[in-house]
XYZ file of C-alpha atoms in Angstrom:
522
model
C -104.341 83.076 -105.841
C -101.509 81.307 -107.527
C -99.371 83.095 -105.198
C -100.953 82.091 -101.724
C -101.192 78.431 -102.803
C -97.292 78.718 -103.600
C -96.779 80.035 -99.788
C -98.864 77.347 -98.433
C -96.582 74.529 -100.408
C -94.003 76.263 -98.801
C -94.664 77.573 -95.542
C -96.557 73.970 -94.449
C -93.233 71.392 -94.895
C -91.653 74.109 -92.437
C -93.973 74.745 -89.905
C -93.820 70.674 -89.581
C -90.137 70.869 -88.622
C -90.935 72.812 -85.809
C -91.483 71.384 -82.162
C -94.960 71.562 -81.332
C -95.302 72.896 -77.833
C -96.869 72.053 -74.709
C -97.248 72.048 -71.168
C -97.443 69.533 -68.638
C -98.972 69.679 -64.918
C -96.605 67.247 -63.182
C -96.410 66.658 -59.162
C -92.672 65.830 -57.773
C -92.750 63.673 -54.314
C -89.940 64.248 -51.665
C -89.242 62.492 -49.025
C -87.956 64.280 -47.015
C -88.354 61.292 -43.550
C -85.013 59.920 -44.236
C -81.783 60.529 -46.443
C -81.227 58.266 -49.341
C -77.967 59.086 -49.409
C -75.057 61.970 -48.277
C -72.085 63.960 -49.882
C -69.156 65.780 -48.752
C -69.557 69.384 -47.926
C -67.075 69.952 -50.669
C -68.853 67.760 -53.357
C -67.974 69.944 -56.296
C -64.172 69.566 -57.444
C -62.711 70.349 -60.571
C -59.184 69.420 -61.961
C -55.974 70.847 -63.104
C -54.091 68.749 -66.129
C -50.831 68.200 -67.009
C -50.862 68.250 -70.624
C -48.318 70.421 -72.609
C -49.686 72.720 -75.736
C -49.175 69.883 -78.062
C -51.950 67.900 -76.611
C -53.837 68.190 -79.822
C -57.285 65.530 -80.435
C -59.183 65.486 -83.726
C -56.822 68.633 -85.902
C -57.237 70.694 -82.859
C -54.835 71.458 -80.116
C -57.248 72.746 -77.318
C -55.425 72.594 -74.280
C -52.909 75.980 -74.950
C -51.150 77.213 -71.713
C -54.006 75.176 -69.599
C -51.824 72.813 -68.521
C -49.959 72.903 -64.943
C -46.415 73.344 -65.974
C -47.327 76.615 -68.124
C -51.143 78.000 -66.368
C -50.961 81.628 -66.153
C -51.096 81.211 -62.080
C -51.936 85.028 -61.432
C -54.396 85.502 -63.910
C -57.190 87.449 -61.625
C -60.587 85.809 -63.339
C -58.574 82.039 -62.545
C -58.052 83.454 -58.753
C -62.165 85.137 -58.652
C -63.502 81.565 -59.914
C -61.490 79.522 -57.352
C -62.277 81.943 -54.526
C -66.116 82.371 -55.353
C -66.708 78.570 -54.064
C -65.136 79.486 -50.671
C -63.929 76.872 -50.711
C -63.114 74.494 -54.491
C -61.954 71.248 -54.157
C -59.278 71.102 -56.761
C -57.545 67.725 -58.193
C -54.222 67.779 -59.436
C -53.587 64.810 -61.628
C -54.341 63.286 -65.514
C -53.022 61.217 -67.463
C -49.467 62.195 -67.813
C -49.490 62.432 -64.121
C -46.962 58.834 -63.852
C -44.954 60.434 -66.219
C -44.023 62.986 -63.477
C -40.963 63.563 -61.157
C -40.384 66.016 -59.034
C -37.310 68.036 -58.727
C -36.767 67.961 -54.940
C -33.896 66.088 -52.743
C -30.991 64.390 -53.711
C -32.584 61.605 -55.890
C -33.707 63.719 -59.187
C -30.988 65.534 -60.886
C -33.078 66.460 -64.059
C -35.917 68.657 -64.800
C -37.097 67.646 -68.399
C -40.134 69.295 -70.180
C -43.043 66.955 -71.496
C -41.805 66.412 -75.367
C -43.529 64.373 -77.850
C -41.934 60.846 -78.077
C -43.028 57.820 -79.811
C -43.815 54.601 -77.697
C -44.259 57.313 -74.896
C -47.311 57.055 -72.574
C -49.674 58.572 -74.444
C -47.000 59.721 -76.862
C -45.172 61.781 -73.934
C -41.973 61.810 -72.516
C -41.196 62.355 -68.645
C -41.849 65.724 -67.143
C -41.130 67.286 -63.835
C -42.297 69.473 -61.184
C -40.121 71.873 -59.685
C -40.207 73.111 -56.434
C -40.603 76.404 -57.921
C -43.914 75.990 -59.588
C -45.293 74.081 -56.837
C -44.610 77.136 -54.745
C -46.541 79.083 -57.451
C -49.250 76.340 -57.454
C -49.684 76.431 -53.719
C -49.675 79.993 -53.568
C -52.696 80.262 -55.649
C -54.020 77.355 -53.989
C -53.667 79.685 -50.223
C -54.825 82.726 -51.945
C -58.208 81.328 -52.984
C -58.437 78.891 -49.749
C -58.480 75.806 -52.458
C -59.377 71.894 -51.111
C -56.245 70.283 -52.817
C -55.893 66.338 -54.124
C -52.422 65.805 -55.514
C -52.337 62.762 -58.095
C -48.597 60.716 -57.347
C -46.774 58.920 -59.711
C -48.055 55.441 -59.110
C -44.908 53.946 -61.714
C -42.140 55.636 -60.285
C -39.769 52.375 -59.446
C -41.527 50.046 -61.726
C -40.573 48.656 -65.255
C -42.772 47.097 -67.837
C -43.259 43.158 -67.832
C -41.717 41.205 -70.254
C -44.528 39.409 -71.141
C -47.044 42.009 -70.870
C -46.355 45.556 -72.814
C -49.226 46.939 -70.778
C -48.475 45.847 -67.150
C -45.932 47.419 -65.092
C -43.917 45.421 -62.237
C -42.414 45.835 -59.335
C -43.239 47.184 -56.016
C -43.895 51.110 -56.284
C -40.900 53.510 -55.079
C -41.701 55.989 -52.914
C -38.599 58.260 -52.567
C -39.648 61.046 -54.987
C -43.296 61.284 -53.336
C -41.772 61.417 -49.997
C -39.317 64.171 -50.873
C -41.826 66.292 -52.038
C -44.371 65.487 -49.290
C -41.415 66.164 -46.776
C -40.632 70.107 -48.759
C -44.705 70.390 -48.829
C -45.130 70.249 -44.783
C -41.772 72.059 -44.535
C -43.247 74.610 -46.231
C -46.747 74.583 -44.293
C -48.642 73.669 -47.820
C -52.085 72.068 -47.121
C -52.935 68.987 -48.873
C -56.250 67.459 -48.132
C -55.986 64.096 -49.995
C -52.863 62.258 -51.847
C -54.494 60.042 -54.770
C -51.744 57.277 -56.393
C -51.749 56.647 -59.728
C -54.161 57.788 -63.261
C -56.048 54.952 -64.753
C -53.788 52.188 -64.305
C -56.704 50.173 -62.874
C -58.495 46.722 -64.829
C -57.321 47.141 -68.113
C -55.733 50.652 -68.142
C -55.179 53.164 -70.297
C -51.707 52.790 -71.572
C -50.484 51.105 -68.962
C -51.930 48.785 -65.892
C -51.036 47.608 -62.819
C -52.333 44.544 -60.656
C -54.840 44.979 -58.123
C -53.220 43.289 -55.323
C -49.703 44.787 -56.515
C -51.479 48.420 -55.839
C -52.939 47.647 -53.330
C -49.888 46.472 -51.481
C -48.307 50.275 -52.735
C -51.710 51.767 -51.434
C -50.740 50.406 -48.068
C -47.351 52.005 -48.489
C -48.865 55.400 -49.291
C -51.283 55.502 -46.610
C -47.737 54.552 -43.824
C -45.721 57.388 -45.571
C -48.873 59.814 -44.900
C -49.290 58.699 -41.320
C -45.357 59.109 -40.713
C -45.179 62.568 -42.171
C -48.253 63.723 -40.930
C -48.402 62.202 -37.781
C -51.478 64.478 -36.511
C -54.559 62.502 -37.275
C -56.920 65.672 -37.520
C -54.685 67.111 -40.273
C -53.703 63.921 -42.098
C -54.345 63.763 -45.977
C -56.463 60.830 -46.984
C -55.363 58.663 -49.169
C -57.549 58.217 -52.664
C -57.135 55.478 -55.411
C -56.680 53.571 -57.857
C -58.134 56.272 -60.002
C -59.852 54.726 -62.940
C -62.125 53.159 -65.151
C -64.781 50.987 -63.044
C -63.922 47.094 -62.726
C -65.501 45.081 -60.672
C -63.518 41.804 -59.700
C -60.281 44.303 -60.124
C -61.890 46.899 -57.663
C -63.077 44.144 -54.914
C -59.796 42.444 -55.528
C -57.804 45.786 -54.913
C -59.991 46.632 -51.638
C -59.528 43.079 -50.143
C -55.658 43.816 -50.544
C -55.746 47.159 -49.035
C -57.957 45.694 -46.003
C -59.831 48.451 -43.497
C -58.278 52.221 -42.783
C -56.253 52.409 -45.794
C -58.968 53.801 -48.852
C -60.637 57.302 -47.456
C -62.005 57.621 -51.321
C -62.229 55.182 -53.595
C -62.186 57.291 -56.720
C -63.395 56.412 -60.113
C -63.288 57.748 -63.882
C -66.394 58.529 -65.977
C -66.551 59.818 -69.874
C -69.947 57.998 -70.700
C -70.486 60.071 -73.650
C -68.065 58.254 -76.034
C -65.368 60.757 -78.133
C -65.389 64.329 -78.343
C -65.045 64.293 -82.372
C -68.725 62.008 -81.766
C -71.214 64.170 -84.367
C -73.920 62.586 -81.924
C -72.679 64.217 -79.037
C -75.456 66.954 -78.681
C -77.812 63.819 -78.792
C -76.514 62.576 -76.070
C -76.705 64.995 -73.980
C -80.282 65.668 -74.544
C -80.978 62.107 -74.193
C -82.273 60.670 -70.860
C -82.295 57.072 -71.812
C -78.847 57.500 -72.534
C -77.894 59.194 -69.651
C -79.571 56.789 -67.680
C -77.434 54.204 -69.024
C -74.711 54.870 -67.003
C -76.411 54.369 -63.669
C -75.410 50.717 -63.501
C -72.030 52.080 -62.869
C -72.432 53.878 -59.755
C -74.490 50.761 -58.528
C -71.993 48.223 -59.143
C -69.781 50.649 -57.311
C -71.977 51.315 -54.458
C -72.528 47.285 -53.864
C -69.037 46.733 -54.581
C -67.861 48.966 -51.360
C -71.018 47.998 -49.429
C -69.511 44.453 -49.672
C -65.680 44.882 -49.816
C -65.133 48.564 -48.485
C -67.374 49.371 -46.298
C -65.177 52.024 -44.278
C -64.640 53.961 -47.422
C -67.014 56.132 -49.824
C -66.754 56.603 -53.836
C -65.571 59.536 -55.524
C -65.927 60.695 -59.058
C -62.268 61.197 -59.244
C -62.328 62.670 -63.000
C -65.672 63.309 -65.075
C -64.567 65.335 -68.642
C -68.171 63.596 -70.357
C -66.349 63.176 -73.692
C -63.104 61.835 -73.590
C -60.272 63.487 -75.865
C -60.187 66.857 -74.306
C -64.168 66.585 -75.060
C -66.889 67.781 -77.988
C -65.383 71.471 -79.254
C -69.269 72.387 -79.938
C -70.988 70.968 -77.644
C -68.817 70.248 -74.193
C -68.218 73.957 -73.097
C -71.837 75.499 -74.459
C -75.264 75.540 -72.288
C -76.348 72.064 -73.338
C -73.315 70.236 -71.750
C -75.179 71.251 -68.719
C -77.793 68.580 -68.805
C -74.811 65.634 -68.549
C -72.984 67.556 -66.089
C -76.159 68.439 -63.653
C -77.583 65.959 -64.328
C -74.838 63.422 -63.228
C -74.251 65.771 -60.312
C -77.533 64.657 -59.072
C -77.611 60.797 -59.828
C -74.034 60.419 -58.373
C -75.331 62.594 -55.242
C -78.015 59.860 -55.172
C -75.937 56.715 -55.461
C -73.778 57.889 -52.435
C -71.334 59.309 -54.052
C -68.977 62.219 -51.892
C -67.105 63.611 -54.715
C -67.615 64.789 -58.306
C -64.363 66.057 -60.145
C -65.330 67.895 -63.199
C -62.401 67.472 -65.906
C -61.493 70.137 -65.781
C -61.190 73.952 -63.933
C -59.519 75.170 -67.379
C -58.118 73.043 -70.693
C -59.998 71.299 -73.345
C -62.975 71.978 -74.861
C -65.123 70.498 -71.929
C -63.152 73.249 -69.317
C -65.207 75.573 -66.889
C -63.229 78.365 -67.814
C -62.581 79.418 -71.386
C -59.085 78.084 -72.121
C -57.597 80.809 -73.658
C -59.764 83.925 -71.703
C -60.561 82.210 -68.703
C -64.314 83.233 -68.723
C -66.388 80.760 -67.149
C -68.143 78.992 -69.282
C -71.808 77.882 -68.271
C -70.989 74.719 -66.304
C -69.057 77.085 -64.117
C -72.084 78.612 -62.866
C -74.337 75.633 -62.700
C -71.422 74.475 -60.555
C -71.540 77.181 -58.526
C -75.596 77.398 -57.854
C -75.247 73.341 -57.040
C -72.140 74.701 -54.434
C -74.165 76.921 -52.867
C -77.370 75.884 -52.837
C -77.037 71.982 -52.577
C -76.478 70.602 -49.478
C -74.915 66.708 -48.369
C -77.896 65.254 -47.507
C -79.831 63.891 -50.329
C -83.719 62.923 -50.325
C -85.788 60.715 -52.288
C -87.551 62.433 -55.250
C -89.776 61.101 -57.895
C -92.038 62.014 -60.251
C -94.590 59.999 -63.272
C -93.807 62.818 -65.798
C -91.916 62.602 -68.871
C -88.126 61.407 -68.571
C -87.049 64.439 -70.122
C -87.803 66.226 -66.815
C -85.588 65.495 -64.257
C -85.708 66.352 -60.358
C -83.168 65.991 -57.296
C -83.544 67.370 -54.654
C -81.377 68.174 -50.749
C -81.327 69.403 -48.141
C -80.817 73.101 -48.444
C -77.234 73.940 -47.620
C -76.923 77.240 -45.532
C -81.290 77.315 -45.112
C -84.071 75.846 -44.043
C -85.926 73.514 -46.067
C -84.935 71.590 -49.370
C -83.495 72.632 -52.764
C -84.382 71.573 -55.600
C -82.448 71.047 -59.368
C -84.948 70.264 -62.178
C -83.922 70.178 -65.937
C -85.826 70.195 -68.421
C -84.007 68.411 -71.712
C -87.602 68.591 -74.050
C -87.614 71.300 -76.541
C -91.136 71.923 -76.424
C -92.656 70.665 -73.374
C -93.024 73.572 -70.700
C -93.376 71.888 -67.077
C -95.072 72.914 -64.199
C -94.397 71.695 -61.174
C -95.866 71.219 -57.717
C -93.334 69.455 -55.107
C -95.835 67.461 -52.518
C -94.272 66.495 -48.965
C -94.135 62.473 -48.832
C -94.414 63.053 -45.120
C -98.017 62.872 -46.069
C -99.577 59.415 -45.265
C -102.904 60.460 -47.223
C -102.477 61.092 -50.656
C -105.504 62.185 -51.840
C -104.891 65.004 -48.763
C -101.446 66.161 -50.600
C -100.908 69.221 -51.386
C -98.179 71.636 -52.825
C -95.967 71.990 -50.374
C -95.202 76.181 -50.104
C -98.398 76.321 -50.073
C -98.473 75.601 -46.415
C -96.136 78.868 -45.259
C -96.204 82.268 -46.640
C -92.704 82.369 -47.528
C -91.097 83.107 -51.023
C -89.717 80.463 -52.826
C -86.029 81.373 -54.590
C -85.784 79.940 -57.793
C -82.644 80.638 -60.463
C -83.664 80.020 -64.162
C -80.373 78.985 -66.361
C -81.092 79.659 -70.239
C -78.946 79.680 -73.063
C -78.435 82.971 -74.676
C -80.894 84.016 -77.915
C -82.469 80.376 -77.144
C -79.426 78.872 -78.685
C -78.152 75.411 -76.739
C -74.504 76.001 -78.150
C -74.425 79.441 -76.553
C -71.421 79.634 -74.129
C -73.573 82.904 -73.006
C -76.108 81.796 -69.625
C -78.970 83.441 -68.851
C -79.767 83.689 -65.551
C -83.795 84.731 -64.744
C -82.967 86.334 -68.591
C -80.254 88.440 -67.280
C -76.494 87.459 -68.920
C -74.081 86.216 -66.462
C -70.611 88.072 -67.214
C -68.210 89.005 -65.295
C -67.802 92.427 -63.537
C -65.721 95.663 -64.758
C -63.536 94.129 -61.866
C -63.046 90.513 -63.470
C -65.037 89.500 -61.012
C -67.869 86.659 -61.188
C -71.534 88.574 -61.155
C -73.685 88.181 -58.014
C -76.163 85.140 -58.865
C -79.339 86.515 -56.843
C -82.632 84.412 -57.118
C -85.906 85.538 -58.502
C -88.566 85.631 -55.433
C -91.718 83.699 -56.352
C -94.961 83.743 -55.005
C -94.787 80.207 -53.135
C -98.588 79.171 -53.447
C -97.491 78.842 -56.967
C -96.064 76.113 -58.964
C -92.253 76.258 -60.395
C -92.344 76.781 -64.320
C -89.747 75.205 -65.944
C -89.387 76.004 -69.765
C -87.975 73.807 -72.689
C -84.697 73.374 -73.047
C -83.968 75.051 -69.082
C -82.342 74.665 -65.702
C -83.942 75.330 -62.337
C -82.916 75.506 -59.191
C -85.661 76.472 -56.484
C -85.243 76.553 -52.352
C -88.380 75.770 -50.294
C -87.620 77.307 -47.214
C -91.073 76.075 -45.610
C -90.202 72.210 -46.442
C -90.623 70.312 -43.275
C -87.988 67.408 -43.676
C -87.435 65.554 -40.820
C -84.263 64.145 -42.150
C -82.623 68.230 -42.654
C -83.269 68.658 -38.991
């Protein structure tokens, strides 16, 4: 007896520490009239960094040969990830990008590697591109039929106030950008987009520049493009300033620049704080923190709507925790729910572009630094790609906060798709999607179950249950790469569509309705 009471003492504090679960009936509403909003066809984009090996963050140096001057260019997993999107928008740029020159014409006569130097930016020295390794770069860039944005140095010419440490002077010099733009078209290298500058916008991050002052070197850009490129229907756009959200700096910058000079006004976003944070896995569990961040792409929205109208916004560089990002958290399962879930609520703001920082380097990378396996983001990336297409619909739900919903049109199919994540622990969801299109709600009902079609749904779990895993499950079935080094076919489990989609704690979902009738997919 004495025994059993012992194992109740004990067993009962424990079985309290456990989530209870549950389940929850919840309807989601699309409306699927009108848009709300539309992306590119190309709105996934990841980046390639400059930093060197001794970019190290918190005792760690996680970047290794990451970096642009010293990628391993012909590694064959790098070349199957790129090629899978068919095609990846790729952004070339960071912050040691106005720290670059490029060795091309008669203007540069050095090459120097990035060294560590005190009072550098960001405690850098110059570096430099040669034309050698931007013949590499664009090779790979061919090869896997890459989107490319190519970040300029914005403070080539300039020198530092002498009032101001912070704020550089002087109008922008454009020699060294038009020597290599002149050897890229010589060579028949596509560029899709030039972007000036790295975070030298409001405040800046080591170093600043004045809105109408960039703007006035924005307008310079955008004549150099049109003079070397002089066919409109293959002209680069031109993308800026490149940074951290301001709003009188922004509107200030845009009323410089005037119409036909900003294709993509691009923007910064690490919302999650530091990557050493020991809260970081809150966060990113956290709705009402995730949420908070949706003032942002508002102000941003209103701010073009009333100063830029002829341009869009562009999440030029998204790494979620700054500092090469969380080394437990930022490349495991869970860093999904930021990074989906920010794919959707940008999508929904308007939003054309979403660069993930960054393709490989850093903890927060979408390939494993060192073996370049993808980690899971890679394939939520992918699924979103594929599956999600530019015009976005109005979806709601009452339900808990922890369940969220977006939803498209379907990209390559009829009907809508769907991403719903699930960020509670214990709370299983199912879900019915009713057709706003509807006028009588007590008529509603499930959608699918108006066709006899099959919905396709993909299920992302974490390996063994564990939300650190860098292993994804997808309908329970590891994702890893091929005998080959090729990335694993991603086929959808076929569900019975009279029935509702199941989402389980701590999961991803996405779903296609073929049998959706939205008006505004048509």
């Amino acid at each position: 007896m004495g025994f059993r009471i012992v194992l109740f003492c004990v067993l009962v504090p424990c079985l309290l520490l456990l989530p209870l679960s549950s389940s929850e009936e919840v309807r989601v509403r699309v409306e699927g009239v009108t848009s709300i909003a539309q992306t590119d066809d190309n709105f996934i984009c990841a980046t390639l960094d400059w930093w060197p090996t001794n970019k190290c963050d918190y005792n760690q140096c996680p970047w290794g040969k990451a970096g642009i001057p010293n990628l391993d260019l012909k590694n064959q997993i790098l070349s199957n990830a790129i090629k899978e999107f068919d095609p990846l928008r790729i952004r070339i740029g960071g912050s040691l990008q106005d720290q670059v020159v490029y060795k091309v014409g008669d203007w540069v006569k050095k090459c120097p590697h990035f060294k560590k130097r005190e009072g550098g930016l960001f405690g850098f020295s110059h570096g430099c591109l040669p034309m050698n390794r931007w013949d590499e770069l664009n090779n790979l860039f061919n090869q896997t039929g890459a989107v490319v944005t190519f970040g300029l140095n914005a403070l080539y010419g300039r020198s530092k106030s002498k009032e101001d440490d912070s704020l550089w002077v002087g109008d922008w010099d454009p020699q060294n950008a038009r020597d290599l733009m002149n050897y890229t078209v010589s060579r028949g290298y596509k560029i899709d987009s030039y972007e000036l500058g790295n975070e030298l916008c409001g405040s800046g991050v080591s170093a600043r520049l004045d809105a109408v002052q960039y703007g006035k070197d924005l307008i310079a850009l955008k004549e150099l493009v049109k003079e070397l490129y002089p066919n409109s229907t293959t002209q680069p756009k031109v993308l800026g300033p490149a940074g951290f959200y301001d709003e009188k700096w922004f509107s200030d910058f845009l009323q410089a620049t005037g119409p036909g000079v900003v294709d993509g006004l691009t923007h910064h976003i690490y919302n999650l704080g530091a990557g050493v944070d020991s809260t970081l896995i809150n966060k990113v569990q956290d709705p009402y923190f995730l949420d908070q961040i949706a003032q942002t792409y508002k102000d941003i929205s209103n701010t073009i709507r009333s100063f830029g109208p002829w341009t869009g916004a562009w999440i030029g560089e998204a790494g979620g925790a700054y500092n090469s990002g969380g080394k437990d958290v930022s490349h495991t399962f869970v860093n999904g729910f930021w990074y989906l879930d920010q794919l959707g609520m940008t999508s929904t703001f308007n939003h054309k572009v979403f660069c993930r920082q960054a393709l490989i380097g850093g903890n927060y990378a979408l390939l494993n630094t060192s073996t370049f396996v993808p980690n899971p983001d890679y394939y939520g990336a992918l699924l979103w790609h594929r599956l999600m297409g530019k015009i976005v619909l109005r979806t709601t739900h009452d339900s808990s906060p922890y369940l969220r919903v977006y939803s498209h049109c379907s990209k390559t199919k009829s009907g809508i798709s769907l991403l719903l994540i699930n960020m509670s622990n214990s709370t299983t969801f199912t879900v019915s999607v009713v057709d706003d299109l509807n006028f009588y709600p007590e008529e509603r009902k499930s959608v699918d179950a108006y066709n006899q079609q099959q919905r396709e749904e993909y299920h992302l779990t974490p390996k063994d249950g564990n939300i650190q895993s860098d292993v994804l499950l997808l309908n329970g079935t590891p994702l890893v790469l091929t005998e080959s080094r090729n990335i694993p076919a991603m086929n959808p489990e076929l569900v019975d569509a009279s029935k509702p989609i199941t989402i389980a704690p701590d999961s991803i979902v996405f779903a296609t309705l073929k049998g959706f009738n939205a008006p505004a997919c048509a």
